[in-house]
Short mmCIF file of C-alpha atoms in Angstrom, two decimals:
data_model
loop_
_atom_site.label_atom_id
_atom_site.label_comp_id
_atom_site.label_asym_id
_atom_site.label_seq_id
_atom_site.Cartn_x
_atom_site.Cartn_y
_atom_site.Cartn_z
CA MET A 1 -0.13 0.01 -0.05
CA ALA A 2 1.45 3.36 -1.06
CA LEU A 3 1.95 6.14 1.37
CA GLN A 4 0.55 9.54 0.56
CA GLN A 5 -0.30 13.09 1.83
CA ARG A 6 -3.62 14.65 1.88
CA LEU A 7 -5.51 17.70 3.59
CA ASP A 8 -8.67 16.42 5.51
CA LEU A 9 -10.85 19.81 7.12
CA ARG A 10 -12.59 18.31 10.54
CA GLN A 11 -14.98 19.58 12.55
CA THR A 12 -14.31 18.79 16.23
CA GLN A 13 -15.32 20.08 20.17
CA ALA A 14 -12.77 20.03 22.28
CA LEU A 15 -12.10 21.69 26.05
CA VAL A 16 -9.34 24.05 25.84
CA MET A 17 -7.75 25.30 29.18
CA THR A 18 -6.45 28.85 28.22
CA PRO A 19 -4.50 30.56 31.10
CA GLN A 20 -7.10 33.11 31.49
CA LEU A 21 -9.40 30.01 32.48
CA GLN A 22 -6.61 28.34 34.81
CA GLN A 23 -6.70 31.61 36.35
CA ALA A 24 -10.36 31.72 37.10
CA ILE A 25 -9.96 27.94 38.71
CA LYS A 26 -7.36 28.89 40.56
CA LEU A 27 -8.74 32.21 41.93
CA LEU A 28 -12.17 30.04 42.96
CA GLN A 29 -10.26 27.94 45.36
CA LEU A 30 -7.63 30.70 46.63
CA SER A 31 -8.69 31.50 50.76
CA ASN A 32 -9.10 35.31 51.02
CA LEU A 33 -5.25 35.60 52.22
CA GLU A 34 -4.05 33.67 49.53
CA LEU A 35 -5.72 35.88 47.35
CA SER A 36 -4.75 38.76 48.66
CA GLU A 37 -0.92 37.69 48.13
CA PHE A 38 -1.62 36.56 44.56
CA VAL A 39 -3.30 40.12 43.91
CA GLU A 40 -0.41 41.92 45.60
CA ARG A 41 2.41 40.03 43.32
CA GLU A 42 0.01 41.00 40.24
CA ILE A 43 0.11 44.27 40.97
CA GLU A 44 3.94 44.42 41.57
CA GLN A 45 4.53 42.61 37.91
CA ASN A 46 1.54 44.77 36.16
CA PRO A 47 2.11 48.57 35.99
CA LEU A 48 -1.53 48.98 34.87
CA LEU A 49 -3.01 47.60 37.96
CA GLU A 50 -3.37 49.30 41.15
CA ARG A 51 -5.08 49.12 44.27
CA ASP A 52 -8.17 51.35 45.51
CA ASP A 53 -7.02 52.03 49.04
CA GLY A 54 -9.94 54.48 49.73
CA GLU A 55 -12.50 56.51 48.51
CA ARG A 56 -12.32 59.36 46.14
CA TRP A 57 -12.22 63.03 47.59
CA ARG A 58 -15.81 64.12 46.50
CA ASP A 59 -15.50 67.86 47.93
CA ALA A 60 -13.25 71.00 46.35
CA PRO A 61 -9.82 70.42 48.81
CA PRO A 62 -9.19 73.16 50.87
CA ASP A 63 -6.42 75.65 50.19
CA GLY A 64 -2.55 74.21 50.04
CA VAL A 65 -3.74 70.70 49.98
CA ASP A 66 -3.07 68.37 47.16
CA ARG A 67 -5.62 65.88 46.61
CA PRO A 68 -6.53 63.71 43.99
CA GLU A 69 -9.17 64.79 41.34
CA PRO A 70 -12.43 63.11 41.25
CA GLU A 71 -12.71 60.12 38.91
CA ALA A 72 -14.18 60.98 35.78
CA PRO A 73 -17.36 59.19 34.00
CA VAL A 74 -16.42 55.84 33.07
CA PRO A 75 -15.85 55.60 28.98
CA GLU A 76 -17.25 53.18 26.73
CA GLY A 77 -15.27 50.01 26.98
CA ARG A 78 -13.53 50.75 30.23
CA THR A 79 -13.00 47.41 32.39
CA ARG A 80 -14.31 48.29 35.80
CA ASP A 81 -13.04 47.35 39.16
CA THR A 82 -14.19 44.55 41.33
CA VAL A 83 -15.90 47.05 43.61
CA GLU A 84 -17.73 48.71 40.86
CA LEU A 85 -18.81 45.19 38.94
CA ALA A 86 -20.15 44.05 42.92
CA ALA A 87 -22.54 47.34 42.99
CA SER A 88 -25.95 46.56 43.13
CA ASP A 89 -27.13 48.24 40.09
CA ARG A 90 -25.42 45.31 38.00
CA ILE A 91 -26.58 42.34 40.01
CA ALA A 92 -29.51 40.87 39.90
CA PRO A 93 -32.07 42.70 42.41
CA ALA A 94 -32.93 41.60 45.53
CA ALA A 95 -36.52 40.19 44.69
CA ASP A 96 -34.97 37.46 42.58
CA ALA A 97 -32.37 36.12 44.69
CA PRO A 98 -33.41 32.71 46.21
CA LEU A 99 -33.27 33.59 50.16
CA ASP A 100 -33.50 37.29 50.57
CA THR A 101 -30.09 38.12 49.50
CA ASP A 102 -28.56 41.38 50.41
CA TYR A 103 -27.15 42.77 46.86
CA GLU A 104 -28.72 45.78 48.04
CA ASN A 105 -26.56 46.58 50.96
CA VAL A 106 -29.60 47.90 52.73
CA TRP A 107 -27.81 47.50 56.22
CA THR A 108 -26.16 50.92 57.47
CA ASN A 109 -23.28 51.08 59.44
CA SER A 110 -23.09 53.60 62.09
CA SER A 111 -19.17 53.64 62.35
CA GLN A 112 -19.28 54.57 58.60
CA ALA A 113 -21.20 57.58 59.18
CA ASP A 114 -19.49 58.86 62.35
CA ILE A 115 -16.51 58.57 60.25
CA ARG A 116 -17.67 60.95 57.52
CA GLU A 117 -18.89 62.99 59.76
CA ALA A 118 -15.27 63.53 61.52
CA GLY A 119 -14.00 63.71 57.95
CA ASP A 120 -15.98 67.26 57.73
CA GLY A 121 -14.29 68.56 60.57
CA GLY A 122 -14.47 66.36 63.75
CA GLU A 123 -11.29 64.83 65.48
CA ALA A 124 -11.72 61.26 64.90
CA PHE A 125 -8.21 60.88 63.56
CA GLY A 126 -6.34 63.05 66.33
CA SER A 127 -5.01 66.41 65.74
CA TRP A 128 -1.84 67.67 63.74
CA SER A 129 0.89 68.58 66.25
CA ALA A 130 3.28 70.97 65.54
CA ARG A 131 6.02 69.23 67.73
CA GLY A 132 6.33 66.67 65.31
CA GLY A 133 4.40 67.68 62.04
CA SER A 134 2.35 64.65 62.04
CA PHE A 135 -1.15 63.33 63.56
CA GLU A 136 -0.41 62.08 66.82
CA ASP A 137 -2.64 62.09 70.02
CA ASP A 138 -0.93 64.14 73.10
CA GLU A 139 -0.80 60.78 74.86
CA GLY A 140 1.93 59.68 72.48
CA SER A 141 1.17 56.64 69.66
CA LEU A 142 0.09 53.12 70.16
CA GLU A 143 3.54 52.02 69.47
CA GLN A 144 4.81 53.56 72.78
CA THR A 145 2.19 51.63 74.72
CA LEU A 146 3.30 48.38 73.76
CA THR A 147 5.65 46.61 75.98
CA GLY A 148 7.07 42.76 75.43
CA ARG A 149 6.05 39.52 76.97
CA ILE A 150 8.67 37.60 78.92
CA THR A 151 9.74 34.49 77.26
CA LEU A 152 10.56 30.91 79.11
CA ARG A 153 14.24 31.44 78.88
CA ASP A 154 14.06 35.11 80.01
CA HIS A 155 11.89 33.72 82.94
CA LEU A 156 14.53 31.26 83.79
CA GLU A 157 17.86 33.20 83.06
CA GLN A 158 16.56 35.48 85.77
CA GLN A 159 16.03 32.64 88.36
CA ILE A 160 19.65 31.03 87.20
CA VAL A 161 21.35 34.11 88.12
CA MET A 162 19.72 34.74 91.53
CA ASP A 163 20.06 30.91 92.34
CA MET A 164 23.63 29.92 91.13
CA PRO A 165 26.44 32.38 91.86
CA ASP A 166 29.16 29.84 90.35
CA PRO A 167 29.93 30.83 86.85
CA LEU A 168 30.65 26.80 85.66
CA ASP A 169 27.03 26.10 87.51
CA ARG A 170 25.30 29.01 85.39
CA LEU A 171 27.11 27.89 82.21
CA VAL A 172 25.97 24.31 82.68
CA ALA A 173 22.45 25.66 83.46
CA ARG A 174 22.09 27.82 80.19
CA ALA A 175 23.25 24.76 78.20
CA LEU A 176 20.31 22.38 80.08
CA THR A 177 17.81 25.39 79.02
CA ASP A 178 18.75 24.95 75.42
CA GLN A 179 17.83 21.49 75.53
CA LEU A 180 14.29 22.46 76.66
CA ASP A 181 11.21 21.69 74.08
CA GLU A 182 8.29 23.49 73.51
CA ALA A 183 6.72 21.82 76.34
CA GLY A 184 9.36 22.56 79.13
CA TYR A 185 10.62 18.80 78.97
CA LEU A 186 14.50 18.36 79.01
CA THR A 187 15.24 16.30 75.75
CA ALA A 188 18.95 15.83 75.96
CA ASP A 189 21.26 13.22 77.73
CA LEU A 190 22.54 14.23 80.52
CA ALA A 191 26.25 11.93 79.94
CA ALA A 192 26.11 13.87 76.32
CA VAL A 193 25.83 17.35 78.01
CA ALA A 194 28.62 16.45 80.18
CA GLU A 195 31.04 15.45 77.59
CA GLN A 196 30.06 18.27 75.61
CA LEU A 197 30.85 20.84 78.43
CA GLY A 198 33.97 18.67 79.51
CA CYS A 199 32.77 18.58 83.22
CA PRO A 200 31.86 15.77 85.64
CA ALA A 201 28.41 14.23 84.94
CA VAL A 202 27.38 14.41 88.53
CA ARG A 203 27.91 18.18 88.77
CA VAL A 204 25.55 18.07 85.39
CA GLU A 205 23.08 16.27 87.86
CA ALA A 206 23.36 18.44 90.21
CA VAL A 207 22.69 21.79 88.52
CA LEU A 208 19.71 20.04 86.80
CA ALA A 209 18.04 19.20 90.31
CA ARG A 210 18.67 22.79 91.52
CA LEU A 211 16.95 23.45 88.07
CA GLN A 212 13.84 21.47 88.41
CA LYS A 213 13.24 23.58 91.68
CA LEU A 214 12.82 26.85 89.57
CA ASP A 215 9.25 28.23 88.37
CA PRO A 216 7.30 26.82 86.52
CA PRO A 217 6.63 23.80 88.53
CA GLY A 218 7.60 20.65 86.70
CA ILE A 219 9.95 22.58 84.78
CA PHE A 220 12.92 20.37 83.38
CA ALA A 221 11.33 16.90 83.70
CA ARG A 222 12.56 14.24 81.41
CA SER A 223 9.21 12.62 81.45
CA LEU A 224 5.62 12.84 82.60
CA LYS A 225 5.46 11.18 85.12
CA GLU A 226 9.14 13.06 86.65
CA CYS A 227 6.81 16.39 85.76
CA LEU A 228 4.09 15.44 87.73
CA ALA A 229 6.07 14.23 90.70
CA LEU A 230 7.89 17.72 90.58
CA GLN A 231 4.51 19.51 90.94
CA LEU A 232 3.40 16.95 93.69
CA ARG A 233 6.42 17.63 95.51
CA GLU A 234 6.05 21.52 95.43
CA LEU A 235 2.57 21.02 96.85
CA ASP A 236 3.97 18.83 99.40
CA ARG A 237 1.52 15.88 98.22
CA LEU A 238 4.06 13.18 97.20
CA ASP A 239 2.94 10.69 99.51
CA PRO A 240 3.54 6.82 98.84
CA CYS A 241 0.36 6.13 97.99
CA MET A 242 0.60 9.26 95.36
CA GLN A 243 3.93 8.10 94.03
CA ALA A 244 2.20 4.33 93.93
CA LEU A 245 -0.34 6.24 91.37
CA LEU A 246 2.24 7.81 89.41
CA ASP A 247 4.41 4.89 89.04
CA ASN A 248 0.90 3.11 87.28
CA LEU A 249 0.04 5.97 84.83
CA PRO A 250 -0.89 3.60 82.02
CA LEU A 251 -3.43 1.93 84.21
CA LEU A 252 -5.33 5.32 84.96
CA ALA A 253 -4.80 6.10 81.16
CA GLY A 254 -6.93 2.77 80.64
CA ARG A 255 -9.17 3.60 83.41
CA ASN A 256 -8.19 0.16 84.86
CA ILE A 257 -9.75 0.98 88.47
CA PRO A 258 -9.52 -2.00 90.73
CA ALA A 259 -5.68 -2.58 89.46
CA LEU A 260 -5.32 1.17 90.77
CA LEU A 261 -7.23 0.49 93.82
CA LYS A 262 -4.90 -3.06 94.36
CA ALA A 263 -1.48 -0.93 93.37
CA CYS A 264 -2.13 2.06 95.76
CA GLN A 265 -3.79 0.12 98.48
CA VAL A 266 -6.31 2.90 99.19
CA ASP A 267 -9.77 2.90 98.92
CA ALA A 268 -12.32 4.47 96.10
CA GLU A 269 -13.01 7.78 97.67
CA ASP A 270 -9.29 8.56 98.45
CA LEU A 271 -8.15 7.19 94.55
CA ALA A 272 -10.82 9.66 93.41
CA ASP A 273 -9.15 12.35 95.11
CA MET A 274 -5.82 11.47 94.48
CA VAL A 275 -7.16 11.44 90.62
CA ALA A 276 -8.39 15.02 90.98
CA GLU A 277 -5.35 16.19 92.36
CA ILE A 278 -3.42 14.64 89.08
CA LYS A 279 -5.78 16.50 86.88
CA ALA A 280 -5.30 19.73 88.37
CA LEU A 281 -1.60 19.71 87.24
CA ASN A 282 -0.08 21.16 84.66
CA PRO A 283 1.70 18.15 82.05
CA LYS A 284 2.98 21.16 80.07
CA PRO A 285 4.45 23.50 82.49
CA ALA A 286 6.32 25.59 79.52
CA LEU A 287 2.97 26.39 77.15
CA ALA A 288 2.07 29.25 79.55
CA PHE A 289 4.98 31.28 78.20
CA ASP A 290 3.68 30.18 74.37
CA HIS A 291 2.99 33.82 73.00
CA ALA A 292 2.45 32.49 69.53
CA PRO A 293 -0.46 34.99 68.08
CA VAL A 294 -3.96 33.74 67.69
CA GLN A 295 -4.73 33.29 64.08
CA THR A 296 -8.32 34.42 63.96
CA VAL A 297 -10.81 33.37 60.84
CA VAL A 298 -11.51 36.27 58.86
CA PRO A 299 -15.19 34.77 57.35
CA ASP A 300 -15.84 34.94 53.33
CA ILE A 301 -19.56 35.40 54.02
CA LEU A 302 -21.46 37.42 56.45
CA MET A 303 -25.20 35.74 57.36
CA ARG A 304 -28.03 37.83 59.95
CA PRO A 305 -31.47 37.21 60.41
CA ALA A 306 -33.91 39.42 58.08
CA PRO A 307 -36.25 41.86 59.65
CA GLY A 308 -39.34 40.16 57.96
CA GLY A 309 -38.32 36.46 58.40
CA GLY A 310 -35.78 34.40 56.32
CA TRP A 311 -31.85 35.37 56.11
CA ILE A 312 -29.69 37.82 54.73
CA VAL A 313 -26.27 36.72 52.82
CA GLU A 314 -23.95 39.12 51.57
CA LEU A 315 -20.13 38.94 51.07
CA ASN A 316 -17.45 40.35 53.43
CA THR A 317 -16.44 43.26 51.79
CA ASP A 318 -12.79 43.47 53.61
CA THR A 319 -11.84 40.26 52.06
CA LEU A 320 -12.42 41.40 48.72
CA PRO A 321 -9.59 42.76 46.92
CA LYS A 322 -10.15 46.36 45.61
CA VAL A 323 -8.03 46.26 41.95
CA LEU A 324 -8.29 48.90 39.56
CA VAL A 325 -7.32 49.19 35.83
CA ASN A 326 -5.53 52.34 35.28
CA GLN A 327 -7.03 53.56 32.32
CA ARG A 328 -5.22 56.88 31.85
CA TYR A 329 -1.93 55.47 32.42
CA TYR A 330 -2.91 52.86 29.83
CA ALA A 331 -3.99 55.31 27.22
CA ARG A 332 -0.85 57.40 27.84
CA VAL A 333 1.56 54.48 27.59
CA SER A 334 0.30 53.22 24.75
CA GLY A 335 0.40 56.25 22.51
CA ALA A 336 3.79 56.75 23.55
CA ALA A 337 5.01 52.98 22.31
CA ARG A 338 7.65 53.43 19.86
CA ASN A 339 7.65 50.01 18.79
CA ARG A 340 5.82 46.75 18.23
CA THR A 341 7.63 45.16 21.41
CA GLU A 342 6.26 47.76 23.43
CA LYS A 343 2.82 47.87 22.04
CA GLU A 344 2.56 43.99 22.19
CA TYR A 345 3.34 44.60 25.91
CA ILE A 346 1.37 47.12 26.88
CA SER A 347 -1.50 45.36 25.14
CA GLU A 348 -0.56 42.06 27.17
CA ARG A 349 -0.50 43.51 30.41
CA PHE A 350 -4.02 45.42 29.88
CA GLN A 351 -5.60 42.00 28.93
CA GLN A 352 -4.10 40.45 31.71
CA ALA A 353 -5.46 43.27 34.30
CA SER A 354 -8.74 43.39 32.74
CA TRP A 355 -8.96 39.68 32.93
CA LEU A 356 -7.92 39.57 36.79
CA VAL A 357 -10.76 41.88 37.56
CA LYS A 358 -13.32 40.10 35.86
CA SER A 359 -12.34 36.78 37.61
CA LEU A 360 -12.47 38.65 40.60
CA HIS A 361 -15.92 39.39 40.27
CA GLN A 362 -16.75 36.24 39.13
CA ARG A 363 -14.94 34.60 41.84
CA ALA A 364 -17.00 37.11 44.37
CA ASN A 365 -20.65 36.15 42.86
CA THR A 366 -19.98 32.19 42.69
CA ILE A 367 -19.08 32.35 46.34
CA LEU A 368 -22.30 34.23 46.81
CA LYS A 369 -24.24 32.12 45.10
CA VAL A 370 -23.16 28.91 46.94
CA ALA A 371 -23.37 30.31 50.27
CA THR A 372 -26.69 31.36 49.65
CA GLU A 373 -28.00 27.93 48.34
CA ILE A 374 -26.31 26.42 51.38
CA VAL A 375 -28.35 28.77 53.64
CA ARG A 376 -31.43 28.29 51.94
CA GLN A 377 -31.02 24.25 52.51
CA GLN A 378 -29.91 24.01 55.94
CA ASP A 379 -32.23 27.00 57.29
CA ALA A 380 -33.34 24.48 59.77
CA PHE A 381 -29.95 24.14 61.36
CA PHE A 382 -29.74 27.88 61.55
CA LEU A 383 -33.15 28.18 63.44
CA HIS A 384 -33.20 25.17 65.80
CA GLY A 385 -29.27 23.56 66.50
CA LEU A 386 -27.23 21.05 65.25
CA GLN A 387 -29.63 18.02 65.45
CA PHE A 388 -31.50 19.78 62.35
CA LEU A 389 -28.60 19.88 60.11
CA LYS A 390 -29.59 17.58 57.23
CA PRO A 391 -27.35 15.41 55.01
CA LEU A 392 -26.02 17.33 51.91
CA ILE A 393 -23.79 16.66 49.21
CA LEU A 394 -21.72 18.63 46.57
CA ARG A 395 -24.14 17.39 44.05
CA ASP A 396 -27.31 19.33 45.65
CA ILE A 397 -25.91 22.31 45.53
CA ALA A 398 -24.66 22.07 41.91
CA ASP A 399 -27.88 21.16 40.78
CA ALA A 400 -30.00 23.81 42.40
CA ILE A 401 -27.19 26.61 40.93
CA GLY A 402 -26.53 24.89 37.85
CA MET A 403 -22.73 24.52 38.23
CA HIS A 404 -20.58 21.69 38.09
CA GLU A 405 -19.43 19.95 41.11
CA SER A 406 -15.99 20.68 41.18
CA THR A 407 -16.92 24.08 40.78
CA VAL A 408 -18.86 23.75 44.34
CA SER A 409 -15.65 22.13 45.56
CA ARG A 410 -13.21 24.71 45.08
CA VAL A 411 -15.70 27.53 46.01
CA THR A 412 -16.12 25.76 49.85
CA THR A 413 -12.73 25.05 50.41
CA ASN A 414 -10.98 27.34 52.85
CA LYS A 415 -14.15 29.59 52.72
CA PHE A 416 -15.90 30.74 56.18
CA ILE A 417 -19.35 31.94 56.53
CA ALA A 418 -20.00 34.05 60.02
CA THR A 419 -23.67 32.96 61.17
CA PRO A 420 -25.68 33.47 64.21
CA ARG A 421 -24.41 29.99 65.51
CA GLY A 422 -20.65 30.82 64.91
CA VAL A 423 -18.43 30.49 62.30
CA PHE A 424 -18.08 27.78 60.13
CA GLU A 425 -16.09 26.28 56.91
CA LEU A 426 -18.34 25.63 53.96
CA LYS A 427 -17.14 22.23 53.94
CA TYR A 428 -18.99 21.38 57.32
CA PHE A 429 -22.59 21.65 55.83
CA PHE A 430 -21.72 18.56 53.28
CA THR A 431 -22.17 15.43 55.39
CA SER A 432 -23.26 11.88 54.62
CA ALA A 433 -26.68 10.55 55.33
CA ILE A 434 -27.79 7.95 57.56
CA ALA A 435 -31.13 6.60 56.60
CA GLY A 436 -34.27 6.77 58.74
CA ALA A 437 -36.12 3.98 60.13
CA ASP A 438 -39.48 3.25 58.25
CA GLY A 439 -38.72 5.09 55.28
CA GLN A 440 -38.38 8.07 57.26
CA ALA A 441 -36.04 11.02 56.18
CA ALA A 442 -32.46 10.24 55.88
CA HIS A 443 -30.76 12.04 58.88
CA SER A 444 -27.17 13.55 58.96
CA ALA A 445 -24.22 11.93 60.03
CA GLU A 446 -22.73 15.16 62.23
CA ALA A 447 -26.37 15.36 63.49
CA VAL A 448 -26.28 11.30 64.86
CA ARG A 449 -23.31 12.34 66.59
CA TYR A 450 -24.40 15.24 68.22
CA ARG A 451 -27.37 12.93 69.16
CA ILE A 452 -25.35 10.27 70.57
CA LYS A 453 -23.14 12.78 72.77
CA SER A 454 -26.20 14.33 74.22
CA LEU A 455 -27.76 11.18 75.30
CA ILE A 456 -24.42 9.68 77.18
CA ASP A 457 -23.75 13.35 78.86
CA ALA A 458 -27.52 13.18 80.02
CA GLU A 459 -27.32 9.24 81.77
CA LYS A 460 -27.08 8.57 85.47
CA PRO A 461 -24.23 6.67 87.14
CA ASP A 462 -26.85 3.96 87.59
CA ASP A 463 -28.14 4.00 84.22
CA VAL A 464 -24.93 3.82 81.62
CA LEU A 465 -26.27 3.46 78.31
CA SER A 466 -24.38 0.71 76.33
CA ASP A 467 -24.01 0.66 72.61
CA ASP A 468 -26.90 -1.72 72.13
CA LYS A 469 -29.25 0.80 74.02
CA LEU A 470 -28.01 3.80 72.07
CA VAL A 471 -29.01 1.50 69.03
CA GLU A 472 -32.63 1.08 70.52
CA ILE A 473 -33.26 4.66 71.42
CA LEU A 474 -31.81 6.22 67.99
CA ARG A 475 -34.15 3.74 66.41
CA ALA A 476 -37.22 4.30 68.42
CA GLU A 477 -36.44 8.36 66.80
CA GLY A 478 -36.29 7.15 63.35
CA ILE A 479 -32.43 6.64 62.95
CA ASP A 480 -31.49 3.30 61.51
CA ILE A 481 -28.04 2.98 62.73
CA ALA A 482 -25.66 -0.39 63.27
CA ARG A 483 -24.15 -1.02 66.32
CA ARG A 484 -20.73 -0.83 64.81
CA THR A 485 -21.46 2.82 63.29
CA VAL A 486 -22.53 3.93 67.03
CA ALA A 487 -19.28 2.36 68.50
CA LYS A 488 -17.55 4.18 65.34
CA TYR A 489 -18.93 7.59 66.22
CA ARG A 490 -18.50 7.13 70.10
CA GLU A 491 -14.67 6.44 69.55
CA GLY A 492 -14.35 9.11 67.43
CA MET A 493 -15.72 11.84 69.77
CA LYS A 494 -13.26 9.81 72.47
CA ILE A 495 -16.02 8.67 74.73
CA PRO A 496 -15.19 5.56 76.47
CA SER A 497 -17.10 2.38 76.55
CA SER A 498 -19.93 1.82 78.87
CA VAL A 499 -17.77 -0.28 81.13
CA GLN A 500 -15.03 2.46 81.93
CA ARG A 501 -18.32 5.11 82.20
CA ARG A 502 -19.51 3.25 84.71
CA ARG A 503 -16.19 2.73 87.13
CA GLU A 504 -15.79 6.38 86.36
CA LYS A 505 -19.68 7.81 87.32
CA VAL A 506 -19.45 5.06 90.39
CA LEU A 507 -15.49 6.81 91.46
CA GLY A 508 -17.04 10.30 90.82
CA LEU A 509 -13.92 10.76 87.93
#
């Protein structure tokens, strides 16, 4: 068969992932912090992008003050920024929203009005100081009132200097301090420390014994048993019975009460008192000096009750990056381009900037649309509590709003909503279903866990519920669940078995 060349014309359909589409998908799954970092990088790389940090000056500037000119009307074809695109006149009216969505932003913030009134001549932002030529209060800036919090090393160093006059002992003490972990335990081998410092191991042990008497109690321990013993010795409660309890901590962790009674040679009442003293101790004494800042979750969506019933769902504008495409600068540099390379570069940057603004607008609308549908379907949860949480999957939301499941999955990743019942990740509302008994409606797995915990918390010492009894109660309430599923949920919530709970309740643990 002879080989030959020929030309064919074919018409096919294929999905092409353009760079713009890839960027839109990437922006959809970013959290608000990741999105802010991404936008900052784009602003650094694209000279046509700029961040809108505040409102334009609308009033005539006073004499001697140079302020930006009022924004000119947007010409035809101009690419608007994300704030303009999310304005109420460009989004569907509230009447078309599935759940009273607050597209019109009818809520009025009194603090914003106060700020505007202060801008007309008030003193909300401090007064001009002739001393330093800056806006400062008479009492000084906020930075001057801040104080640093003492660290564990500084706290121990102060005690070492006072307690150990010998320079060699101080050297050994500082070397042992460097070997503390974040909980305050000594992780180094004393023989290795002695060899490294070139001093006798007996001296290192003597210094360690003195260090273990410092504050906080339990510091420089080498095990949990030693940490608890140091604290009990400080309280003068390390008697032989308590020492026997410390020697059998695995039995205490396993709640083996009969073995503990035999090992400690005490009755049940004394054992309950000893266990209560153990619980009052601090197993990680160094954590009191852990001053790492707590990272609070900033919600992407805000939700509140509507005056006439229902819910108002709106985006948190503080998490939306306000990006502008500088049209004036684009017109200036495009007209001054000297060759084709410069024109192509400017045109490419303008297209990237315009597409970024549109992608941000699309991302905001998609998040709002998905969150609104989740609130609508989980309305009973927000009204009555966790026991009314409905089973929900991604397909339910995707079919309701006409999107793909993968899009809903990206939207609900690392996105949080502030509700009257707390701040939740959007993924929280998607739970598996447990079939209802006798053809009843299915129940959410999270609601079933909550019901199991509620039943166990309400049980009496003389009527501890076994897993079989829990199954009977749940089936009587219309929840068809197996015993192994109840045991799995109970163990997942770190709840001991009925035998262990009965022992604890009898001893009052």
